Amino acid sequence: MNKIYITGIGPGDFEHMTFKAIEVLSACDTIIGYKVYIELIRPYFHNKEFIYTGMTKEAERCKLCFEKASEGKQVALICSGDAGIYGMAELMYHTGTRYPDITLEVVPGVTAASSGAALLGAPLIQDFAVISLSDLLTPWEKIEKRLLAASYADMVICLYNPSSKKRSGYLKKACQLILKYTSPDTICGITENIGRDGETYTIYTLKELMDTPVNMFTTVFIGNSQTKVINGKMVTPRGYKTGGEEIG
């Protein structure tokens, strides 16, 4: 039975891929994905058939995977980060109902919440929520409810897809909602181009974050009431005790 590997490539650089992802991509005949992600991995995998499409062509990419697998090719569909977190895994399973002779395997990758948190320090040590600000597939009204609920619960919040050309003011809108339950002095951080050229991070207060320019390669971290800056890093204490003394 033919199989397609739905593969998370992490931030995009070779050293942040899992051994399993490297093994799968090395063994495949055909690698399919969004053009930006194909170009990130192309230098590391030779003698492959690379097929890419642009933004909003996700359904087309899925169909291409099944068509190539039906030809007997060993196929991998790549996604940035983890394929099961805002990735293509769900759409592949739905598409796959029309191809009962082809099986699917999800190969996990390092998502931006993990890689971005490592760059910033240790912001996700307590409970946290990951919320996408893209309303392309989720109504903004539902995103608002999730932002308010997470901030009311004093959870650290990690924001994916904070901005695009059509959504330039969405981060500010999100910050305004979060401010209903969160102090303007709350420690926040942003990461850009994780694991790629131009990788950077910056720490802000929530008030400062509101007017900070971001893009689709930015991941935003909004701390909780305990988050602090330690040696230039964003840290959320968990409350460990050593020798009777509570840390954080």
Short mmCIF file of N, CA and C in Angstrom, two decimals, residues 19-187:
data_model
loop_
_atom_site.label_atom_id
_atom_site.label_comp_id
_atom_site.label_asym_id
_atom_site.label_seq_id
_atom_site.Cartn_x
_atom_site.Cartn_y
_atom_site.Cartn_z
N PHE A 19 15.30 13.88 13.27
CA PHE A 19 15.95 12.79 12.53
C PHE A 19 14.94 12.07 11.64
N LYS A 20 13.74 11.90 12.16
CA LYS A 20 12.71 11.20 11.39
C LYS A 20 12.36 11.98 10.13
N ALA A 21 12.22 13.30 10.23
CA ALA A 21 11.90 14.11 9.04
C ALA A 21 13.01 14.00 8.00
N ILE A 22 14.26 14.05 8.44
CA ILE A 22 15.38 13.93 7.51
C ILE A 22 15.39 12.56 6.84
N GLU A 23 15.12 11.54 7.63
CA GLU A 23 15.09 10.17 7.09
C GLU A 23 14.00 10.02 6.04
N VAL A 24 12.82 10.55 6.32
CA VAL A 24 11.69 10.45 5.39
C VAL A 24 11.97 11.21 4.11
N LEU A 25 12.42 12.45 4.23
CA LEU A 25 12.67 13.26 3.04
C LEU A 25 13.81 12.69 2.20
N SER A 26 14.78 12.09 2.85
CA SER A 26 15.88 11.46 2.12
C SER A 26 15.40 10.27 1.30
N ALA A 27 14.40 9.55 1.81
CA ALA A 27 13.92 8.34 1.15
C ALA A 27 12.87 8.60 0.09
N CYS A 28 12.24 9.77 0.12
CA CYS A 28 11.12 10.04 -0.80
C CYS A 28 11.61 10.39 -2.22
N ASP A 29 10.75 10.08 -3.18
CA ASP A 29 11.02 10.46 -4.57
C ASP A 29 10.56 11.88 -4.86
N THR A 30 9.41 12.25 -4.27
CA THR A 30 8.76 13.52 -4.58
C THR A 30 8.47 14.27 -3.29
N ILE A 31 8.84 15.56 -3.27
CA ILE A 31 8.58 16.41 -2.11
C ILE A 31 7.71 17.58 -2.58
N ILE A 32 6.57 17.75 -1.93
CA ILE A 32 5.59 18.74 -2.34
C ILE A 32 5.36 19.72 -1.19
N GLY A 33 5.20 21.01 -1.52
CA GLY A 33 4.96 21.99 -0.46
C GLY A 33 4.79 23.40 -0.99
N TYR A 34 4.58 24.32 -0.07
CA TYR A 34 4.54 25.74 -0.38
C TYR A 34 5.93 26.17 -0.86
N LYS A 35 6.00 27.06 -1.83
CA LYS A 35 7.27 27.40 -2.48
C LYS A 35 8.35 27.83 -1.49
N VAL A 36 8.00 28.67 -0.52
CA VAL A 36 9.00 29.15 0.45
C VAL A 36 9.63 27.98 1.19
N TYR A 37 8.83 26.99 1.58
CA TYR A 37 9.35 25.86 2.35
C TYR A 37 10.18 24.92 1.47
N ILE A 38 9.78 24.77 0.22
CA ILE A 38 10.57 23.96 -0.71
C ILE A 38 11.96 24.55 -0.87
N GLU A 39 12.04 25.86 -1.02
CA GLU A 39 13.35 26.50 -1.22
C GLU A 39 14.22 26.38 0.03
N LEU A 40 13.61 26.32 1.20
CA LEU A 40 14.39 26.17 2.43
C LEU A 40 15.10 24.82 2.52
N ILE A 41 14.43 23.77 2.03
CA ILE A 41 15.02 22.44 2.20
C ILE A 41 15.71 21.92 0.94
N ARG A 42 15.47 22.54 -0.20
CA ARG A 42 16.01 22.04 -1.47
C ARG A 42 17.52 21.78 -1.42
N PRO A 43 18.33 22.66 -0.80
CA PRO A 43 19.78 22.43 -0.81
C PRO A 43 20.22 21.15 -0.09
N TYR A 44 19.36 20.60 0.77
CA TYR A 44 19.77 19.46 1.58
C TYR A 44 19.33 18.11 1.02
N PHE A 45 18.46 18.12 0.02
CA PHE A 45 17.93 16.86 -0.51
C PHE A 45 18.05 16.88 -2.03
N HIS A 46 18.97 16.08 -2.53
CA HIS A 46 19.29 16.08 -3.96
C HIS A 46 18.56 14.95 -4.69
N ASN A 47 18.46 15.13 -6.00
CA ASN A 47 17.86 14.12 -6.88
C ASN A 47 16.41 13.82 -6.50
N LYS A 48 15.70 14.86 -6.10
CA LYS A 48 14.28 14.73 -5.77
C LYS A 48 13.44 15.49 -6.80
N GLU A 49 12.21 15.06 -6.94
CA GLU A 49 11.24 15.84 -7.71
C GLU A 49 10.55 16.80 -6.73
N PHE A 50 10.80 18.09 -6.91
CA PHE A 50 10.20 19.10 -6.04
C PHE A 50 9.01 19.74 -6.77
N ILE A 51 7.88 19.78 -6.08
CA ILE A 51 6.67 20.39 -6.65
C ILE A 51 6.15 21.39 -5.63
N TYR A 52 5.86 22.61 -6.08
CA TYR A 52 5.35 23.60 -5.13
C TYR A 52 4.19 24.38 -5.74
N THR A 53 3.39 24.95 -4.85
CA THR A 53 2.32 25.86 -5.24
C THR A 53 2.40 27.07 -4.31
N GLY A 54 1.60 28.10 -4.61
CA GLY A 54 1.63 29.32 -3.82
C GLY A 54 0.66 29.28 -2.65
N MET A 55 0.52 30.43 -2.01
CA MET A 55 -0.42 30.58 -0.89
C MET A 55 -1.84 30.31 -1.36
N THR A 56 -2.67 29.83 -0.44
CA THR A 56 -4.09 29.51 -0.65
C THR A 56 -4.30 28.35 -1.62
N LYS A 57 -3.24 27.62 -1.97
CA LYS A 57 -3.36 26.47 -2.88
C LYS A 57 -3.20 25.16 -2.12
N GLU A 58 -3.62 25.14 -0.86
CA GLU A 58 -3.43 23.97 -0.03
C GLU A 58 -4.16 22.74 -0.58
N ALA A 59 -5.40 22.93 -1.00
CA ALA A 59 -6.17 21.79 -1.52
C ALA A 59 -5.50 21.21 -2.78
N GLU A 60 -4.95 22.08 -3.59
CA GLU A 60 -4.25 21.63 -4.81
C GLU A 60 -3.01 20.82 -4.44
N ARG A 61 -2.28 21.26 -3.41
CA ARG A 61 -1.09 20.51 -2.98
C ARG A 61 -1.48 19.12 -2.49
N CYS A 62 -2.55 19.04 -1.72
CA CYS A 62 -3.00 17.74 -1.22
C CYS A 62 -3.34 16.79 -2.37
N LYS A 63 -4.07 17.29 -3.33
CA LYS A 63 -4.46 16.46 -4.47
C LYS A 63 -3.23 15.98 -5.24
N LEU A 64 -2.25 16.85 -5.40
CA LEU A 64 -1.01 16.48 -6.09
C LEU A 64 -0.31 15.34 -5.36
N CYS A 65 -0.33 15.39 -4.04
CA CYS A 65 0.31 14.32 -3.25
C CYS A 65 -0.30 12.96 -3.57
N PHE A 66 -1.63 12.90 -3.58
CA PHE A 66 -2.30 11.63 -3.83
C PHE A 66 -2.13 11.17 -5.27
N GLU A 67 -2.09 12.12 -6.20
CA GLU A 67 -1.88 11.75 -7.60
C GLU A 67 -0.49 11.14 -7.78
N LYS A 68 0.52 11.75 -7.17
CA LYS A 68 1.88 11.23 -7.29
C LYS A 68 2.02 9.88 -6.59
N ALA A 69 1.40 9.74 -5.43
CA ALA A 69 1.45 8.46 -4.72
C ALA A 69 0.75 7.36 -5.51
N SER A 70 -0.31 7.73 -6.22
CA SER A 70 -1.03 6.77 -7.06
C SER A 70 -0.18 6.27 -8.22
N GLU A 71 0.82 7.07 -8.60
CA GLU A 71 1.75 6.66 -9.66
C GLU A 71 2.85 5.75 -9.13
N GLY A 72 2.82 5.50 -7.82
CA GLY A 72 3.83 4.64 -7.22
C GLY A 72 5.00 5.39 -6.62
N LYS A 73 4.92 6.72 -6.59
CA LYS A 73 6.00 7.53 -6.03
C LYS A 73 5.94 7.53 -4.50
N GLN A 74 7.11 7.61 -3.88
CA GLN A 74 7.21 7.82 -2.43
C GLN A 74 7.13 9.32 -2.20
N VAL A 75 6.07 9.78 -1.54
CA VAL A 75 5.76 11.21 -1.50
C VAL A 75 5.81 11.75 -0.08
N ALA A 76 6.34 12.98 0.05
CA ALA A 76 6.27 13.73 1.30
C ALA A 76 5.65 15.08 1.03
N LEU A 77 4.69 15.46 1.86
CA LEU A 77 4.16 16.82 1.85
C LEU A 77 4.79 17.53 3.04
N ILE A 78 5.44 18.67 2.79
CA ILE A 78 6.12 19.36 3.88
C ILE A 78 5.31 20.57 4.35
N CYS A 79 5.42 20.82 5.66
CA CYS A 79 4.81 21.98 6.29
C CYS A 79 5.86 22.59 7.22
N SER A 80 5.81 23.89 7.40
CA SER A 80 6.72 24.49 8.38
C SER A 80 6.25 24.12 9.78
N GLY A 81 7.15 24.15 10.74
CA GLY A 81 6.78 23.80 12.10
C GLY A 81 6.34 22.36 12.20
N ASP A 82 5.14 22.16 12.74
CA ASP A 82 4.56 20.82 12.88
C ASP A 82 3.34 20.73 11.98
N ALA A 83 3.24 19.66 11.21
CA ALA A 83 2.15 19.51 10.23
C ALA A 83 0.79 19.39 10.88
N GLY A 84 0.75 19.04 12.17
CA GLY A 84 -0.51 18.89 12.89
C GLY A 84 -0.90 20.10 13.69
N ILE A 85 -0.10 21.17 13.63
CA ILE A 85 -0.41 22.41 14.36
C ILE A 85 -0.50 23.53 13.33
N TYR A 86 -1.71 23.92 12.98
CA TYR A 86 -1.96 24.89 11.91
C TYR A 86 -1.32 24.44 10.60
N GLY A 87 -1.21 23.14 10.42
CA GLY A 87 -0.57 22.60 9.22
C GLY A 87 -1.56 21.88 8.32
N MET A 88 -1.05 20.98 7.51
CA MET A 88 -1.84 20.37 6.44
C MET A 88 -2.38 18.98 6.79
N ALA A 89 -2.08 18.50 7.98
CA ALA A 89 -2.46 17.12 8.31
C ALA A 89 -3.97 16.90 8.20
N GLU A 90 -4.75 17.81 8.74
CA GLU A 90 -6.22 17.64 8.72
C GLU A 90 -6.77 17.60 7.30
N LEU A 91 -6.29 18.53 6.45
CA LEU A 91 -6.78 18.57 5.07
C LEU A 91 -6.36 17.32 4.30
N MET A 92 -5.18 16.80 4.59
CA MET A 92 -4.74 15.57 3.94
C MET A 92 -5.63 14.39 4.31
N TYR A 93 -6.03 14.29 5.57
CA TYR A 93 -6.90 13.19 5.97
C TYR A 93 -8.26 13.31 5.31
N HIS A 94 -8.79 14.51 5.19
CA HIS A 94 -10.06 14.68 4.51
C HIS A 94 -9.95 14.34 3.01
N THR A 95 -8.88 14.81 2.38
CA THR A 95 -8.67 14.51 0.96
C THR A 95 -8.48 13.01 0.76
N GLY A 96 -7.83 12.38 1.70
CA GLY A 96 -7.50 10.97 1.59
C GLY A 96 -8.69 10.03 1.60
N THR A 97 -9.86 10.54 2.01
CA THR A 97 -11.05 9.67 1.98
C THR A 97 -11.40 9.24 0.56
N ARG A 98 -10.89 9.99 -0.44
CA ARG A 98 -11.14 9.63 -1.84
C ARG A 98 -10.08 8.70 -2.40
N TYR A 99 -9.07 8.39 -1.58
CA TYR A 99 -7.97 7.53 -2.02
C TYR A 99 -7.75 6.43 -0.98
N PRO A 100 -8.66 5.46 -0.87
CA PRO A 100 -8.59 4.45 0.20
C PRO A 100 -7.37 3.55 0.14
N ASP A 101 -6.69 3.50 -0.99
CA ASP A 101 -5.53 2.62 -1.10
C ASP A 101 -4.23 3.29 -0.68
N ILE A 102 -4.32 4.55 -0.23
CA ILE A 102 -3.11 5.28 0.16
C ILE A 102 -3.20 5.62 1.65
N THR A 103 -2.17 5.26 2.40
CA THR A 103 -2.14 5.55 3.83
C THR A 103 -1.34 6.83 4.09
N LEU A 104 -1.58 7.40 5.26
CA LEU A 104 -0.91 8.64 5.65
C LEU A 104 -0.16 8.45 6.96
N GLU A 105 0.98 9.10 7.06
CA GLU A 105 1.73 9.12 8.31
C GLU A 105 2.18 10.56 8.58
N VAL A 106 1.86 11.06 9.77
CA VAL A 106 2.28 12.41 10.16
C VAL A 106 3.63 12.32 10.85
N VAL A 107 4.59 13.08 10.36
CA VAL A 107 5.92 13.15 10.95
C VAL A 107 6.03 14.48 11.69
N PRO A 108 6.07 14.49 13.02
CA PRO A 108 6.03 15.75 13.77
C PRO A 108 7.28 16.59 13.58
N GLY A 109 7.10 17.89 13.76
CA GLY A 109 8.22 18.83 13.67
C GLY A 109 8.18 19.80 14.83
N VAL A 110 9.15 20.69 14.89
CA VAL A 110 9.23 21.67 15.97
C VAL A 110 8.40 22.89 15.59
N THR A 111 7.32 23.13 16.33
CA THR A 111 6.44 24.24 16.04
C THR A 111 7.02 25.57 16.54
N ALA A 112 6.50 26.68 16.03
CA ALA A 112 7.05 28.00 16.35
C ALA A 112 6.91 28.34 17.83
N ALA A 113 5.90 27.81 18.50
CA ALA A 113 5.77 28.06 19.93
C ALA A 113 6.99 27.53 20.68
N SER A 114 7.48 26.35 20.28
CA SER A 114 8.64 25.75 20.93
C SER A 114 9.94 26.44 20.53
N SER A 115 10.14 26.61 19.23
CA SER A 115 11.40 27.21 18.77
C SER A 115 11.48 28.68 19.14
N GLY A 116 10.37 29.40 19.09
CA GLY A 116 10.36 30.81 19.48
C GLY A 116 10.58 30.98 20.97
N ALA A 117 9.97 30.10 21.77
CA ALA A 117 10.16 30.17 23.22
C ALA A 117 11.62 29.94 23.59
N ALA A 118 12.27 29.00 22.91
CA ALA A 118 13.68 28.74 23.18
C ALA A 118 14.54 29.96 22.88
N LEU A 119 14.18 30.68 21.82
CA LEU A 119 14.93 31.88 21.45
C LEU A 119 14.74 32.99 22.48
N LEU A 120 13.52 33.12 22.99
CA LEU A 120 13.22 34.18 23.96
C LEU A 120 13.74 33.87 25.36
N GLY A 121 13.81 32.60 25.70
CA GLY A 121 14.23 32.22 27.05
C GLY A 121 13.41 31.06 27.55
N ALA A 122 12.42 31.35 28.42
CA ALA A 122 11.55 30.30 28.97
C ALA A 122 10.17 30.87 29.28
N PRO A 123 9.46 31.36 28.26
CA PRO A 123 8.17 31.99 28.52
C PRO A 123 7.00 31.03 28.71
N LEU A 124 7.12 29.77 28.32
CA LEU A 124 5.97 28.86 28.31
C LEU A 124 6.02 27.81 29.42
N ILE A 125 6.64 28.13 30.53
CA ILE A 125 6.83 27.14 31.60
C ILE A 125 5.51 26.83 32.31
N GLN A 126 4.59 27.78 32.37
CA GLN A 126 3.27 27.53 32.92
C GLN A 126 2.29 27.22 31.80
N ASP A 127 1.01 27.06 32.16
CA ASP A 127 -0.02 26.81 31.14
C ASP A 127 -0.05 27.95 30.13
N PHE A 128 -0.26 27.59 28.88
CA PHE A 128 -0.29 28.60 27.84
C PHE A 128 -1.29 28.23 26.76
N ALA A 129 -1.67 29.23 25.98
CA ALA A 129 -2.60 29.03 24.86
C ALA A 129 -1.91 29.46 23.58
N VAL A 130 -2.15 28.71 22.52
CA VAL A 130 -1.66 29.08 21.19
C VAL A 130 -2.88 29.48 20.36
N ILE A 131 -2.87 30.70 19.85
CA ILE A 131 -4.01 31.24 19.11
C ILE A 131 -3.52 31.86 17.81
N SER A 132 -4.16 31.51 16.72
CA SER A 132 -3.85 32.13 15.43
C SER A 132 -4.74 33.35 15.23
N LEU A 133 -4.15 34.46 14.77
CA LEU A 133 -4.93 35.67 14.49
C LEU A 133 -5.45 35.69 13.06
N SER A 134 -5.20 34.64 12.29
CA SER A 134 -5.71 34.60 10.92
C SER A 134 -7.20 34.25 10.94
N ASP A 135 -8.01 35.13 10.34
CA ASP A 135 -9.44 34.85 10.25
C ASP A 135 -9.83 34.34 8.87
N LEU A 136 -8.85 33.80 8.15
CA LEU A 136 -9.13 33.22 6.84
C LEU A 136 -10.04 32.00 6.96
N LEU A 137 -9.80 31.19 7.98
CA LEU A 137 -10.59 29.96 8.18
C LEU A 137 -11.36 29.96 9.49
N THR A 138 -11.07 30.92 10.37
CA THR A 138 -11.75 31.02 11.67
C THR A 138 -12.35 32.41 11.81
N PRO A 139 -13.64 32.54 12.11
CA PRO A 139 -14.24 33.87 12.24
C PRO A 139 -13.58 34.69 13.35
N TRP A 140 -13.41 35.98 13.11
CA TRP A 140 -12.76 36.85 14.09
C TRP A 140 -13.49 36.83 15.43
N GLU A 141 -14.81 36.70 15.40
CA GLU A 141 -15.58 36.68 16.64
C GLU A 141 -15.14 35.51 17.54
N LYS A 142 -14.82 34.39 16.93
CA LYS A 142 -14.36 33.24 17.71
C LYS A 142 -12.93 33.47 18.23
N ILE A 143 -12.11 34.12 17.42
CA ILE A 143 -10.74 34.45 17.86
C ILE A 143 -10.80 35.39 19.06
N GLU A 144 -11.69 36.37 19.02
CA GLU A 144 -11.86 37.31 20.13
C GLU A 144 -12.19 36.55 21.43
N LYS A 145 -13.13 35.62 21.36
CA LYS A 145 -13.53 34.86 22.55
C LYS A 145 -12.34 34.09 23.13
N ARG A 146 -11.52 33.52 22.25
CA ARG A 146 -10.36 32.75 22.72
C ARG A 146 -9.32 33.65 23.37
N LEU A 147 -9.10 34.83 22.79
CA LEU A 147 -8.15 35.79 23.38
C LEU A 147 -8.61 36.24 24.77
N LEU A 148 -9.88 36.56 24.88
CA LEU A 148 -10.43 37.02 26.16
C LEU A 148 -10.39 35.91 27.21
N ALA A 149 -10.72 34.69 26.80
CA ALA A 149 -10.72 33.57 27.75
C ALA A 149 -9.32 33.27 28.26
N ALA A 150 -8.34 33.28 27.36
CA ALA A 150 -6.96 32.97 27.77
C ALA A 150 -6.40 34.07 28.66
N SER A 151 -6.68 35.33 28.35
CA SER A 151 -6.17 36.43 29.18
C SER A 151 -6.89 36.46 30.53
N TYR A 152 -8.19 36.18 30.56
CA TYR A 152 -8.93 36.11 31.82
C TYR A 152 -8.34 35.03 32.74
N ALA A 153 -7.92 33.92 32.14
CA ALA A 153 -7.34 32.81 32.91
C ALA A 153 -5.88 33.03 33.26
N ASP A 154 -5.32 34.18 32.88
CA ASP A 154 -3.92 34.52 33.17
C ASP A 154 -2.96 33.50 32.55
N MET A 155 -3.28 33.06 31.35
CA MET A 155 -2.40 32.14 30.63
C MET A 155 -1.41 32.93 29.78
N VAL A 156 -0.21 32.40 29.64
CA VAL A 156 0.70 32.93 28.62
C VAL A 156 0.06 32.65 27.26
N ILE A 157 0.16 33.61 26.35
CA ILE A 157 -0.49 33.46 25.04
C ILE A 157 0.57 33.55 23.94
N CYS A 158 0.57 32.57 23.07
CA CYS A 158 1.44 32.57 21.90
C CYS A 158 0.57 32.81 20.68
N LEU A 159 0.89 33.86 19.92
CA LEU A 159 0.08 34.24 18.76
C LEU A 159 0.79 33.86 17.47
N TYR A 160 0.10 33.05 16.65
CA TYR A 160 0.57 32.73 15.31
C TYR A 160 -0.12 33.67 14.31
N ASN A 161 0.49 33.82 13.15
CA ASN A 161 -0.08 34.63 12.06
C ASN A 161 -0.58 35.99 12.55
N PRO A 162 0.29 36.78 13.18
CA PRO A 162 -0.17 38.02 13.79
C PRO A 162 -0.50 39.14 12.81
N SER A 163 -0.05 39.00 11.57
CA SER A 163 -0.27 40.09 10.62
C SER A 163 -0.08 39.60 9.19
N SER A 164 -0.70 40.32 8.28
CA SER A 164 -0.48 40.12 6.85
C SER A 164 -0.86 41.43 6.17
N LYS A 165 -0.74 41.48 4.84
CA LYS A 165 -1.10 42.71 4.13
C LYS A 165 -2.55 43.08 4.36
N LYS A 166 -3.42 42.06 4.45
CA LYS A 166 -4.84 42.33 4.63
C LYS A 166 -5.23 42.47 6.09
N ARG A 167 -4.32 42.09 7.01
CA ARG A 167 -4.65 42.09 8.44
C ARG A 167 -3.63 42.90 9.23
N SER A 168 -3.27 44.07 8.74
CA SER A 168 -2.18 44.83 9.33
C SER A 168 -2.46 45.30 10.76
N GLY A 169 -3.72 45.44 11.15
CA GLY A 169 -4.03 45.94 12.48
C GLY A 169 -4.48 44.89 13.47
N TYR A 170 -4.33 43.62 13.11
CA TYR A 170 -4.90 42.56 13.96
C TYR A 170 -4.16 42.39 15.28
N LEU A 171 -2.86 42.58 15.30
CA LEU A 171 -2.14 42.45 16.57
C LEU A 171 -2.60 43.53 17.55
N LYS A 172 -2.77 44.73 17.06
CA LYS A 172 -3.25 45.81 17.94
C LYS A 172 -4.63 45.49 18.49
N LYS A 173 -5.51 44.97 17.64
CA LYS A 173 -6.85 44.57 18.08
C LYS A 173 -6.76 43.49 19.16
N ALA A 174 -5.86 42.54 18.96
CA ALA A 174 -5.69 41.46 19.93
C ALA A 174 -5.19 42.01 21.26
N CYS A 175 -4.21 42.90 21.21
CA CYS A 175 -3.66 43.49 22.44
C CYS A 175 -4.73 44.27 23.20
N GLN A 176 -5.56 45.00 22.47
CA GLN A 176 -6.63 45.76 23.12
C GLN A 176 -7.59 44.85 23.85
N LEU A 177 -7.90 43.70 23.27
CA LEU A 177 -8.77 42.74 23.94
C LEU A 177 -8.09 42.16 25.18
N ILE A 178 -6.83 41.79 25.04
CA ILE A 178 -6.09 41.18 26.15
C ILE A 178 -5.95 42.15 27.32
N LEU A 179 -5.84 43.44 27.03
CA LEU A 179 -5.69 44.47 28.07
C LEU A 179 -6.89 44.54 28.99
N LYS A 180 -8.01 43.96 28.61
CA LYS A 180 -9.19 43.95 29.47
C LYS A 180 -8.89 43.23 30.78
N TYR A 181 -8.03 42.23 30.73
CA TYR A 181 -7.72 41.44 31.92
C TYR A 181 -6.23 41.43 32.27
N THR A 182 -5.42 42.10 31.49
CA THR A 182 -3.97 42.00 31.62
C THR A 182 -3.34 43.38 31.75
N SER A 183 -2.33 43.50 32.60
CA SER A 183 -1.67 44.78 32.82
C SER A 183 -0.91 45.23 31.57
N PRO A 184 -0.90 46.54 31.28
CA PRO A 184 -0.12 47.04 30.14
C PRO A 184 1.39 46.85 30.31
N ASP A 185 1.83 46.58 31.55
CA ASP A 185 3.26 46.36 31.82
C ASP A 185 3.66 44.89 31.68
N THR A 186 2.73 44.03 31.30
CA THR A 186 3.02 42.61 31.13
C THR A 186 4.15 42.40 30.14
N ILE A 187 5.08 41.52 30.49
CA ILE A 187 6.24 41.25 29.63
C ILE A 187 5.81 40.42 28.43
#
